[in-house]
XYZ file of C-alpha atoms in Angstrom:
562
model
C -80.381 -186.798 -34.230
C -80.289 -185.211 -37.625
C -77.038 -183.148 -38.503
C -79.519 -179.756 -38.927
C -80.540 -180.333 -35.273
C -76.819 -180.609 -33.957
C -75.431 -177.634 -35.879
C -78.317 -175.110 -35.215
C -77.515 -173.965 -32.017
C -74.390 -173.192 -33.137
C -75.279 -171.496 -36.111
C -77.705 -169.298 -34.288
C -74.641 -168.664 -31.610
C -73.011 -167.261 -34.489
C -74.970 -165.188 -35.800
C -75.335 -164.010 -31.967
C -71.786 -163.051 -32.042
C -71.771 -161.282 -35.291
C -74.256 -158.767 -33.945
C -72.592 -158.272 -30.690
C -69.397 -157.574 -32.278
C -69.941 -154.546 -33.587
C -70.345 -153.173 -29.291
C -68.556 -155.672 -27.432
C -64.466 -155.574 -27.022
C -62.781 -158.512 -28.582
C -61.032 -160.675 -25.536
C -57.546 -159.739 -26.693
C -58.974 -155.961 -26.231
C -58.183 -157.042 -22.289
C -54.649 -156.561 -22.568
C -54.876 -152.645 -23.398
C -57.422 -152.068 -20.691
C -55.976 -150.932 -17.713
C -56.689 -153.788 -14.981
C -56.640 -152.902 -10.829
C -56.335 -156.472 -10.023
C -53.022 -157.410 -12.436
C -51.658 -154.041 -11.222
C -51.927 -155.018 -7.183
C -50.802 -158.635 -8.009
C -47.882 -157.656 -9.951
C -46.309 -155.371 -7.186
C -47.024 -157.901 -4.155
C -44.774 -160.072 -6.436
C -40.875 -160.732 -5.795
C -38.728 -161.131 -8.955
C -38.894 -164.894 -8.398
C -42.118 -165.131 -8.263
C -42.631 -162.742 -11.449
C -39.912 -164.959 -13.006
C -41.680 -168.177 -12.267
C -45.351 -166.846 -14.149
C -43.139 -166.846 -17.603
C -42.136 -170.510 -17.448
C -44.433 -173.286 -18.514
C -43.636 -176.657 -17.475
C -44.597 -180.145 -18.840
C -46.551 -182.630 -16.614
C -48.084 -185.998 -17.119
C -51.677 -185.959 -16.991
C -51.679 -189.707 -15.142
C -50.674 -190.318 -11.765
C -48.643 -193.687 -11.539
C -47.777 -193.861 -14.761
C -44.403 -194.076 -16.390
C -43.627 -190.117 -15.943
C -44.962 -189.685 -12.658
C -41.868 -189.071 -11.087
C -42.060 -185.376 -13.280
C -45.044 -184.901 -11.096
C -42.995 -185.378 -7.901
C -40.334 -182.687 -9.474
C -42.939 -179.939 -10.494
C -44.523 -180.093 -6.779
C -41.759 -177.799 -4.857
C -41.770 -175.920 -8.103
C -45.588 -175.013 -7.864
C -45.042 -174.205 -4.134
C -42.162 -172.111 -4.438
C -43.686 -170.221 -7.482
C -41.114 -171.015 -9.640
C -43.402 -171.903 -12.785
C -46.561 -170.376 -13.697
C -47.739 -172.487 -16.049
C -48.120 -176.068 -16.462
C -48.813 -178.036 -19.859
C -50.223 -181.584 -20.090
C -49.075 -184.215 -22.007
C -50.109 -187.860 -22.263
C -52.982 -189.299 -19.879
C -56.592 -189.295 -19.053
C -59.339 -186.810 -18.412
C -59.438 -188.023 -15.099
C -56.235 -187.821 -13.761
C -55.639 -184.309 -15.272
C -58.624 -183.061 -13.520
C -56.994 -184.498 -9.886
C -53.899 -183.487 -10.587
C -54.587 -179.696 -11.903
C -56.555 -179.587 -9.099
C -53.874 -180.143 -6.458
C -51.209 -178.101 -8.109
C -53.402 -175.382 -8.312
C -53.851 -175.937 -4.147
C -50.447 -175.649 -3.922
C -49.509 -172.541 -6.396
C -49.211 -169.245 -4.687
C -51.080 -167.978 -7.364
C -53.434 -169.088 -10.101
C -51.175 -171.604 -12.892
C -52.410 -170.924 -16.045
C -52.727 -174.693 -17.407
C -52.351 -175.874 -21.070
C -52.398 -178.241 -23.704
C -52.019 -178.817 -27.488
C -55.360 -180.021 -28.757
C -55.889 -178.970 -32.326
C -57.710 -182.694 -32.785
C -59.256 -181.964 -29.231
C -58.028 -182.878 -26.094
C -57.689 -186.743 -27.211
C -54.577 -185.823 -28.449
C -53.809 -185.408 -25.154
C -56.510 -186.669 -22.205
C -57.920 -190.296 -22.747
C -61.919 -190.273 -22.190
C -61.860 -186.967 -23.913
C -63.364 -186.667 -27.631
C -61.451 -187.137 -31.023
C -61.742 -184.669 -33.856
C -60.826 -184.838 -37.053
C -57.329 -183.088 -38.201
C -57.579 -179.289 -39.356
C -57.373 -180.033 -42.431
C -60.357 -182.266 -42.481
C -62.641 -179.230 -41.254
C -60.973 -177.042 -43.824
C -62.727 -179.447 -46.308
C -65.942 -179.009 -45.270
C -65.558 -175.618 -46.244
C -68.155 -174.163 -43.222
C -66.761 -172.309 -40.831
C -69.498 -172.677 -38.295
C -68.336 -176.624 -37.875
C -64.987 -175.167 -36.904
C -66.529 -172.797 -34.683
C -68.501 -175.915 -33.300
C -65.308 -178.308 -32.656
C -63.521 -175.930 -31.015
C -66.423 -174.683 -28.815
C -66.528 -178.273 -27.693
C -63.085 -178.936 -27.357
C -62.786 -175.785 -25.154
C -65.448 -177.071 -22.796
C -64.245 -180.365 -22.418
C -60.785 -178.718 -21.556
C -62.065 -176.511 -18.593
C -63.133 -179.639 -17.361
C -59.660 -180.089 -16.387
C -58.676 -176.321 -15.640
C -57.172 -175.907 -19.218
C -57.696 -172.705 -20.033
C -54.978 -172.101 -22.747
C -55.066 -173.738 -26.294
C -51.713 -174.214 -28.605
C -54.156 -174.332 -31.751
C -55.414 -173.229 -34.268
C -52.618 -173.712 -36.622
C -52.352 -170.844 -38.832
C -50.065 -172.032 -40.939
C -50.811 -172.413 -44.892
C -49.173 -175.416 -46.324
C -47.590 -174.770 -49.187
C -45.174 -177.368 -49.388
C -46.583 -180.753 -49.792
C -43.242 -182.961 -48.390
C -43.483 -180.897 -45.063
C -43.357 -182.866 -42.566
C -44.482 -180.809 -39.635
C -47.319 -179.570 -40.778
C -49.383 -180.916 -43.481
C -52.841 -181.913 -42.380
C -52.084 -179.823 -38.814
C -53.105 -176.981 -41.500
C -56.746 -175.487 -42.854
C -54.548 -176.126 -46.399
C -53.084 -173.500 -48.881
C -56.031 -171.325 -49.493
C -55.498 -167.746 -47.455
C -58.641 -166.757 -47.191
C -60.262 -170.235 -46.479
C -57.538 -170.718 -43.972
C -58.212 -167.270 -42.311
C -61.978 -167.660 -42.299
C -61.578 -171.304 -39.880
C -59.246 -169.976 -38.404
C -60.565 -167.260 -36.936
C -63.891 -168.767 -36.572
C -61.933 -171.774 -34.338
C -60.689 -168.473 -32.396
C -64.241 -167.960 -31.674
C -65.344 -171.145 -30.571
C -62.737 -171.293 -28.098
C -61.923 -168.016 -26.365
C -66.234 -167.436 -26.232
C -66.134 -170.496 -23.930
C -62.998 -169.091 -21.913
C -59.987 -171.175 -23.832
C -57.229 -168.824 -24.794
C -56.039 -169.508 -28.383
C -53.074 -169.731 -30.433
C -52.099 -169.029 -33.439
C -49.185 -170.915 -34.645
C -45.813 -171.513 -35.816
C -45.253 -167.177 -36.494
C -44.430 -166.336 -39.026
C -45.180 -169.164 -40.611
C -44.342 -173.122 -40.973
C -46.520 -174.249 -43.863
C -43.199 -174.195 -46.693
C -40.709 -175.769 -44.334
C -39.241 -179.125 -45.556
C -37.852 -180.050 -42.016
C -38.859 -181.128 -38.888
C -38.105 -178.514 -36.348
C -38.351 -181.482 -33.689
C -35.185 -182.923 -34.909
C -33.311 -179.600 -37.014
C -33.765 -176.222 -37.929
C -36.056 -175.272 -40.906
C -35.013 -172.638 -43.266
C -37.392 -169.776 -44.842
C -35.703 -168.613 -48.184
C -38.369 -165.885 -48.726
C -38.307 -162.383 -49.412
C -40.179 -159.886 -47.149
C -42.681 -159.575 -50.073
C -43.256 -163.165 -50.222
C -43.909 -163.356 -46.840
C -46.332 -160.751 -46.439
C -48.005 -161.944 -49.345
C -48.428 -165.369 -48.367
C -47.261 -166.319 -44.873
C -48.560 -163.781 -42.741
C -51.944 -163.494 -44.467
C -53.685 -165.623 -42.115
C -51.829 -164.368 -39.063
C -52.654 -160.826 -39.404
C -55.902 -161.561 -40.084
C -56.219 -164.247 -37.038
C -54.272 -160.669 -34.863
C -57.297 -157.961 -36.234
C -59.514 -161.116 -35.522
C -58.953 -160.820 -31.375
C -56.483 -163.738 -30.942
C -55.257 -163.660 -27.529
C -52.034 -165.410 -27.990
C -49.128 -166.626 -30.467
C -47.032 -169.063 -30.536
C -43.659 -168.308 -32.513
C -41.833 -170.835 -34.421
C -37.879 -172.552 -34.454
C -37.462 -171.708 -38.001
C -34.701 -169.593 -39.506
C -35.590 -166.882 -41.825
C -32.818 -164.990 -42.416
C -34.117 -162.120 -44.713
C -36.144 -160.515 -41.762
C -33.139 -161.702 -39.360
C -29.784 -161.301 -41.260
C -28.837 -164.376 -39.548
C -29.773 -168.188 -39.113
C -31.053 -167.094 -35.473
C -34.330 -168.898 -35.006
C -37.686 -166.840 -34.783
C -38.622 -167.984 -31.350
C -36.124 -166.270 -30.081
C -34.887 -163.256 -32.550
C -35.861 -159.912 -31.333
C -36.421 -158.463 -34.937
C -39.297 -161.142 -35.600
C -41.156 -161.077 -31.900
C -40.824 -157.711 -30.674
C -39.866 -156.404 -34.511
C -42.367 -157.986 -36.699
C -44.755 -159.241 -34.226
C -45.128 -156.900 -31.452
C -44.433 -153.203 -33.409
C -45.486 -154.157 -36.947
C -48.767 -156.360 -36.686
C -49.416 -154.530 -33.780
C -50.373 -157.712 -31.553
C -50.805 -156.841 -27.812
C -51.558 -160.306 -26.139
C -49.589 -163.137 -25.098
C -46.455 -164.628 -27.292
C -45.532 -167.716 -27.007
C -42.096 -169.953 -27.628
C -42.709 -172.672 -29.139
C -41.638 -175.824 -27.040
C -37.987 -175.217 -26.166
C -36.833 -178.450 -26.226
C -36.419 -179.477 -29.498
C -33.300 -179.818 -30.772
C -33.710 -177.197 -33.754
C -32.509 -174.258 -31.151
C -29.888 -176.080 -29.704
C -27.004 -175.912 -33.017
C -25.482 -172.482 -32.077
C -26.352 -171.314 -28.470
C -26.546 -173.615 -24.715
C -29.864 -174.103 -22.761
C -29.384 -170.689 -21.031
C -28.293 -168.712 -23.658
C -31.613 -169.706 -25.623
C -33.824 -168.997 -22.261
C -32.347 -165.321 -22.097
C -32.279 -165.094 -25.822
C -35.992 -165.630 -25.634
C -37.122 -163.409 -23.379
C -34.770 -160.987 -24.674
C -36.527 -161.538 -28.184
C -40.042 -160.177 -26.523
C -41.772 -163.844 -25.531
C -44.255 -163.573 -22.256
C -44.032 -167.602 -22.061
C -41.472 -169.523 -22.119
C -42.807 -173.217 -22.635
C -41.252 -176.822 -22.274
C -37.875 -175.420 -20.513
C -35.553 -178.627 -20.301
C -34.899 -177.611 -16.969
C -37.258 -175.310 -15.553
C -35.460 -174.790 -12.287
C -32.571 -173.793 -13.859
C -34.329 -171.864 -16.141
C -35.631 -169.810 -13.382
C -32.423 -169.570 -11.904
C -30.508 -168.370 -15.393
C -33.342 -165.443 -15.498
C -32.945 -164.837 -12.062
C -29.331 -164.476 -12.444
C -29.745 -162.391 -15.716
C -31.561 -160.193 -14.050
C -29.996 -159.365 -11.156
C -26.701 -158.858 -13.747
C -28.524 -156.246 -15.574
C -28.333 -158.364 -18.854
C -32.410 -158.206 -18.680
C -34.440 -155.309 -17.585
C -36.690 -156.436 -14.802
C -39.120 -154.118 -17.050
C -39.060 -156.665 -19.606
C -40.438 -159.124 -16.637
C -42.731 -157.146 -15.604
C -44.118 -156.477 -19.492
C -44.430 -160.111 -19.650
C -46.134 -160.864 -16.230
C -48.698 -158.058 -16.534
C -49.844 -159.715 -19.575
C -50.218 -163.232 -18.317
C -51.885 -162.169 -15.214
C -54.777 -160.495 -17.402
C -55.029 -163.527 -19.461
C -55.766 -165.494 -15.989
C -58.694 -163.049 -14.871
C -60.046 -162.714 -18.071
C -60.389 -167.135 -17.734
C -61.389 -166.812 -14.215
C -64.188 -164.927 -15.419
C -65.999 -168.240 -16.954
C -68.408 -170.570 -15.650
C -68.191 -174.544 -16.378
C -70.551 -176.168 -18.752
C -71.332 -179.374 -18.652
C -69.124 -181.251 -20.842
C -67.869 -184.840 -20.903
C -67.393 -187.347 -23.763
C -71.034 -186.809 -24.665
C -73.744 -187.848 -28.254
C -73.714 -184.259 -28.987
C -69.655 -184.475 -29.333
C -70.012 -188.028 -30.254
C -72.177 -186.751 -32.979
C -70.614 -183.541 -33.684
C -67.440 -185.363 -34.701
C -69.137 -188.220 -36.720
C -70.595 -184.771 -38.667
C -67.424 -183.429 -39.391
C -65.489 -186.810 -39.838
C -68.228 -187.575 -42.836
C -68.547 -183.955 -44.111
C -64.527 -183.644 -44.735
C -64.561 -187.125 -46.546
C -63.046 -185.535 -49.623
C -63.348 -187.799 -53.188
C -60.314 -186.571 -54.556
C -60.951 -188.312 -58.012
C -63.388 -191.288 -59.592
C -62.416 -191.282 -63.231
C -63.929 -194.779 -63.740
C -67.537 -194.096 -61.524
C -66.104 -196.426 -59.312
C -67.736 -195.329 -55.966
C -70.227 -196.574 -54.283
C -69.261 -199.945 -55.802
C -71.708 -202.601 -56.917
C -71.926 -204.603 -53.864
C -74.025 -207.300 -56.194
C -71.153 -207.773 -58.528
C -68.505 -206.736 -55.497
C -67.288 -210.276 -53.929
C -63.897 -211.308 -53.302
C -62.815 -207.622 -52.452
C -59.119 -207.376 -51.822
C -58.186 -204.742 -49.324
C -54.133 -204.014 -48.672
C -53.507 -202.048 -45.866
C -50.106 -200.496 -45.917
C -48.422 -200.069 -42.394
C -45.404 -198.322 -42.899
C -45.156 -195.744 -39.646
C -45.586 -195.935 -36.019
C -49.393 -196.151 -35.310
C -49.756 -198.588 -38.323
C -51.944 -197.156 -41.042
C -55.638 -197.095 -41.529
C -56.334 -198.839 -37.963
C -57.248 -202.939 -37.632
C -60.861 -201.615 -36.938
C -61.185 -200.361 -40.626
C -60.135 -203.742 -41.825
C -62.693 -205.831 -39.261
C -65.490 -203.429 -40.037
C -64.866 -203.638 -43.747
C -64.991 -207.409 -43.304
C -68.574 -206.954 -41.525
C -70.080 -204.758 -44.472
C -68.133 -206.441 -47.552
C -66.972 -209.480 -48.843
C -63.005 -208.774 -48.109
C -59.709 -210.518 -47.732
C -57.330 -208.404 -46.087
C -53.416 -208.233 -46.319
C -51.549 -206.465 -43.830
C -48.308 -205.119 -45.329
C -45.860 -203.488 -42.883
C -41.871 -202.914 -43.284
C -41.179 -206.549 -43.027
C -43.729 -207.946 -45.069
C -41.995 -210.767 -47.276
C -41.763 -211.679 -50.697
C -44.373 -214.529 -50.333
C -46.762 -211.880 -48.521
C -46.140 -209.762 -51.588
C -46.877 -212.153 -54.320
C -49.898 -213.640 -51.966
C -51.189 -210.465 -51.883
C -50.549 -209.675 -55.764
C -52.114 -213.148 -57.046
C -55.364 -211.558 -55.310
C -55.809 -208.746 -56.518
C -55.417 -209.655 -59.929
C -58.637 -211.970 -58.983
C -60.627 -209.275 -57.136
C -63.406 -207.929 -58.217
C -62.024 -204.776 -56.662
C -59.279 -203.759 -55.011
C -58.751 -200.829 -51.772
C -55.813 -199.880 -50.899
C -55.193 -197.951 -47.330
C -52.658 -196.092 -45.925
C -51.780 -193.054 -43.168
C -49.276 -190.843 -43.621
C -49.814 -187.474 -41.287
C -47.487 -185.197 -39.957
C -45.901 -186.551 -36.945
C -46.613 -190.002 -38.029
C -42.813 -191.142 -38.896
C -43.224 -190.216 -42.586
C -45.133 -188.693 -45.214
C -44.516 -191.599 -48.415
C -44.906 -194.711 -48.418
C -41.185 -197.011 -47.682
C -39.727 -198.074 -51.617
C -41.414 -201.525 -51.544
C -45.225 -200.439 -50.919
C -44.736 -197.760 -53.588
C -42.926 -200.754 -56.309
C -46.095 -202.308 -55.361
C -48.671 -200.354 -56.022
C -47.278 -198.929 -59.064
C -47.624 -202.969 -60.416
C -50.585 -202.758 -59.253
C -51.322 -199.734 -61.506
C -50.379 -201.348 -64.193
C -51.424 -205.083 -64.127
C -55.374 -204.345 -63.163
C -57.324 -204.287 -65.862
C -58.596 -200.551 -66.450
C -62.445 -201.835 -65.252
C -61.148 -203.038 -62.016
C -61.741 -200.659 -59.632
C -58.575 -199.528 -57.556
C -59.485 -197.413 -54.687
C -56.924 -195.600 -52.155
C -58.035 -194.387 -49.514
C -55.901 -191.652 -47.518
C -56.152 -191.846 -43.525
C -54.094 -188.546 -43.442
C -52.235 -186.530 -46.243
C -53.975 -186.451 -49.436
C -50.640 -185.389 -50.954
C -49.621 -189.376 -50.864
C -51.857 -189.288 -53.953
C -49.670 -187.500 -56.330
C -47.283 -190.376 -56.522
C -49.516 -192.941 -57.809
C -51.003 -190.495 -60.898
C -52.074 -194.203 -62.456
C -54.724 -194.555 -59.327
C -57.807 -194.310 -60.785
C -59.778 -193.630 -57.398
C -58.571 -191.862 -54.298
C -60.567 -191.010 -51.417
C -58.934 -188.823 -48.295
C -60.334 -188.732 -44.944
C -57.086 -186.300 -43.382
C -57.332 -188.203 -40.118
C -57.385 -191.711 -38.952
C -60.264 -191.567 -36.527
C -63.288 -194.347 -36.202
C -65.840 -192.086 -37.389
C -63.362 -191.334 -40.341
C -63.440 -195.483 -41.278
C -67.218 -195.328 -40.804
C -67.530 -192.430 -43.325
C -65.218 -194.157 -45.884
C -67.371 -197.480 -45.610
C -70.486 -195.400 -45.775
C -68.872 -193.750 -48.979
C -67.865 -197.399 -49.951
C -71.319 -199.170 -50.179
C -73.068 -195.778 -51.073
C -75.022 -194.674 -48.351
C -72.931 -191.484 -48.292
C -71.784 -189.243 -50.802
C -68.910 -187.719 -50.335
C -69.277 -183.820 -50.041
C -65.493 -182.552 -49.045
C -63.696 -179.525 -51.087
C -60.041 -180.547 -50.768
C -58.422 -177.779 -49.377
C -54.552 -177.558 -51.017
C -53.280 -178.082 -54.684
C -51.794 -181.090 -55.955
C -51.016 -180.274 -59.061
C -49.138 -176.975 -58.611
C -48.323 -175.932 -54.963
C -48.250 -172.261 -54.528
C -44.546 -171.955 -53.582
């Protein structure tokens, strides 16, 4: 199947949607429309119940497994309507689909199930289809392949109920060490990032997945994990609205139905180190009155530990409801949750206005994804495909200043290849280095923390012998690190200097193509921004020469905008 054939219906769908545009509402257009059905459900609701439609709970997607026992916990919770919401984490397309089924037998009313799948619901759901990072479609530079992925991520995920999407990530990465973000972004670029954004908006909410635009008001120049602390924004207003929020107001007047907010501090729109998630001033202030967004906010999840240096559990559950959120996701605690909003409720701390606000919204957003039929989905050849496409597409040759690509398989024997494990996952997979061994003539060292000194000089004895020499490696954002450990980067800078300037020395990025700027003496650097099978098969492909490598990298590396 040629890649013409696979992207023309969804070309043509495009186009579709451009013309209808200009008459039809935009989905997020539901939330200002008045709605009979929201309106009935809303007052046949006690405050418990309304309570329990704000909370969004974790669940395993895999009965028997290690977590089930969280499955056993949520089940009285789903009965009693005491959460509203349920997202899936680790498991398999299969189980999800059983197990959303039955909680949504036992829920009073309709849960509104989600999931983080900005590489598609493999992140997620074994037996589900892995796409390449956002990044990686960013450097294709074609918005209808965006449009594409997330058209078929959204219809694997209503396979299982999902119906709610934490992605796209709208966030511009400005700061190459951040280590949040990074390839999780389209890049640096505001209006590239805008334009696949917003046409990965499209692709899911026209196939009845409600997106999300994420970390408000934005996470791209953070230097800190907000798993493990609390990142600080030093920015002016101005900077901000010149940089930050580009993509997110143009993601809002786009017809995104739903934001997620960030745990970042940014204390010249705050005054304070409060974090946005749950600071009135940014979601009601910034978000809700000034960008003039009327569908669903988000928290992001709250239980990391970047909220929890200043206020307790329940303090930051009031706080963030307080602040303006509809959905409160990943409470530590969800029964207590419920019962510190109860309790703040009936103590007049919270309006049960505020409530209501909130519930209102979230039962539109169910109709409006009640209102969508399946489609056949599955791990399919037209996803199979469509992410082979994008996986080769994206395959971005940063730099060849000695012609070294596609290299002279003739003249090419005794190929050294040195794959650098240095984070959990490993780095460029085992496959890459069996299937390089099928195509080339390679000898592969494996060099992980522990490698030792006899490894090293093994390792160094033959390369200087090669005829050429690849070097692979992963660093991604939520990989363990973004640099390579002291010893792999001693290394390689030897390397850089002992190889005779003929030789050719190739690195190949499975993730951030910012790991290049550290090795300036590399002479050849290719980045794939994920570490996917179809992403090995494009880098082989790019390798012996039967592909040439059409990607736009999508951030700076020589000067960051920050």
């Amino acid at each position: 199947m040629s890649d013409k054939a696979l992207l023309l219906p969804a070309l043509l769908l495009s186009l579709q949607l451009l013309m209808l545009q200009a008459v039809n509402a935009m989905p997020v257009d539901i939330f200002t429309r008045h709605s009979p059905r929201a309106d009935r459900e809303l007052a046949e609701m006690t405050l418990e119940e309304k309570i329990g439609q704000m909370l969004v709970a974790w669940a395993p997607a895999e009965r028997g497994g290690r977590d089930s026992d969280q499955l056993e916990i949520l089940e009285p919770l789903v009965r009693q309507g005491k959460v509203g919401g349920i997202m899936f984490l680790k498991g398999n397309l299969q189980d999800a689909i059983l197990i959303a089924n039955h909680f949504q037998s036992l829920a009073p009313r309709s849960l509104l199930l989600s999931a983080d799948m900005e590489k598609g619901l493999a992140m997620r759901l074994e037996g589900a289809t892995e796409f390449v990072a956002a990044m990686a479609l960013a450097a294709t530079d074609e918005p209808a392949m965006a449009y594409r992925v997330a058209q078929a991520i959204a219809i694997e995920a209503r396979q299982a109920n999902i119906t709610h999407s934490y992605g796209p990530t709208a966030d511009l990465n400005t700061n190459p060490e951040n280590p949040i973000i990074n390839t999780r972004s389209f890049g640096d670029d505001i209006t590239r990032t805008s334009t696949m954004v917003n046409a990965y908006i499209d692709g899911l909410q026209d196939h009845g997945v409600i997106a999300t635009v994420k970390h408000f008001p934005g996470h791209g120049d953070a230097d800190t994990d907000s798993h493990i602390a609390l990142p600080v924004l030093s920015w002016n207003r101005e900077r901000l609205e010149a940089i930050e929020l580009k993509p997110f107001r143009a993601a809002i007047g786009h017809g995104v139905m739903s934001v997620m907010v960030g745990h970042l501090a940014i204390p010249s729109l705050t005054g304070d180190m409060t974090p946005a998630s749950i600071s009135k001033k940014i979601v009601t202030g910034l978000l809700r009155n000034e960008l003039g967004f009327r569908g669903l906010i988000i928290t992001d999840a709250l239980n990391m530990k970047s909220l929890y240096g200043e206020f307790s559990t329940g303090e930051i559950i009031i706080k963030a409801v307080e602040a303006g959120n509809d959905l409160l996701l990943f409470p530590p605690d969800p029964e207590k949750a419920h019962a510190t909003l109860l309790r703040a409720v009936q103590e007049g701390r919270l309006p049960e206005g505020r409530i209501d606000d909130a519930v209102h919204r979230i039962l539109v957003a169910k109709e409006w994804t009640s209102g969508f039929q399946p489609e056949h989905a599955g791990n399919s050849r037209w996803n199979i495909e469509l992410a082979r496409i994008t996986a080769e597409r994206s395959l971005t040759l940063v730099r060849d200043r000695n012609h070294a690509l596609p290299l002279d398989t003739q003249q090419a024997a005794k190929i050294v290849h040195l794959d650098f494990q240095h984070n959990r996952g490993g780095s460029s997979s085992a496959s890459f280095s069996d299937k390089l061994s099928e195509e080339l003539d390679v000898t592969t060292f494996s060099l992980d923390a522990s490698a030792s000194d006899d490894l090293y000089s093994s390792a160094r004895n033959s390369a200087a012998k090669a005829s050429a020499v690849i070097l692979s490696t992963s660093a991604e954002a939520l990989s363990g690190a973004l640099e390579l450990p002291l010893p792999h980067r001693k290394f390689i800078q030897e390397l850089e200097r002992i190889l005779p300037d003929d030789r050719p020395l190739i690195m190949v990025s499975f993730g951030s193509p910012y790991i290049i700027r550290s090795y300036p003496g590399i002479p050849t650097f290719l980045c794939t921004y994920s570490a996917l099978p179809a992403a090995e098969d494009a880098v082989i492909k790019a390798l012996k020469g039967s592909l040439h490598p059409s990607g736009v990298l999508p951030v700076s590396l020589e000067a960051p905008l920050r």
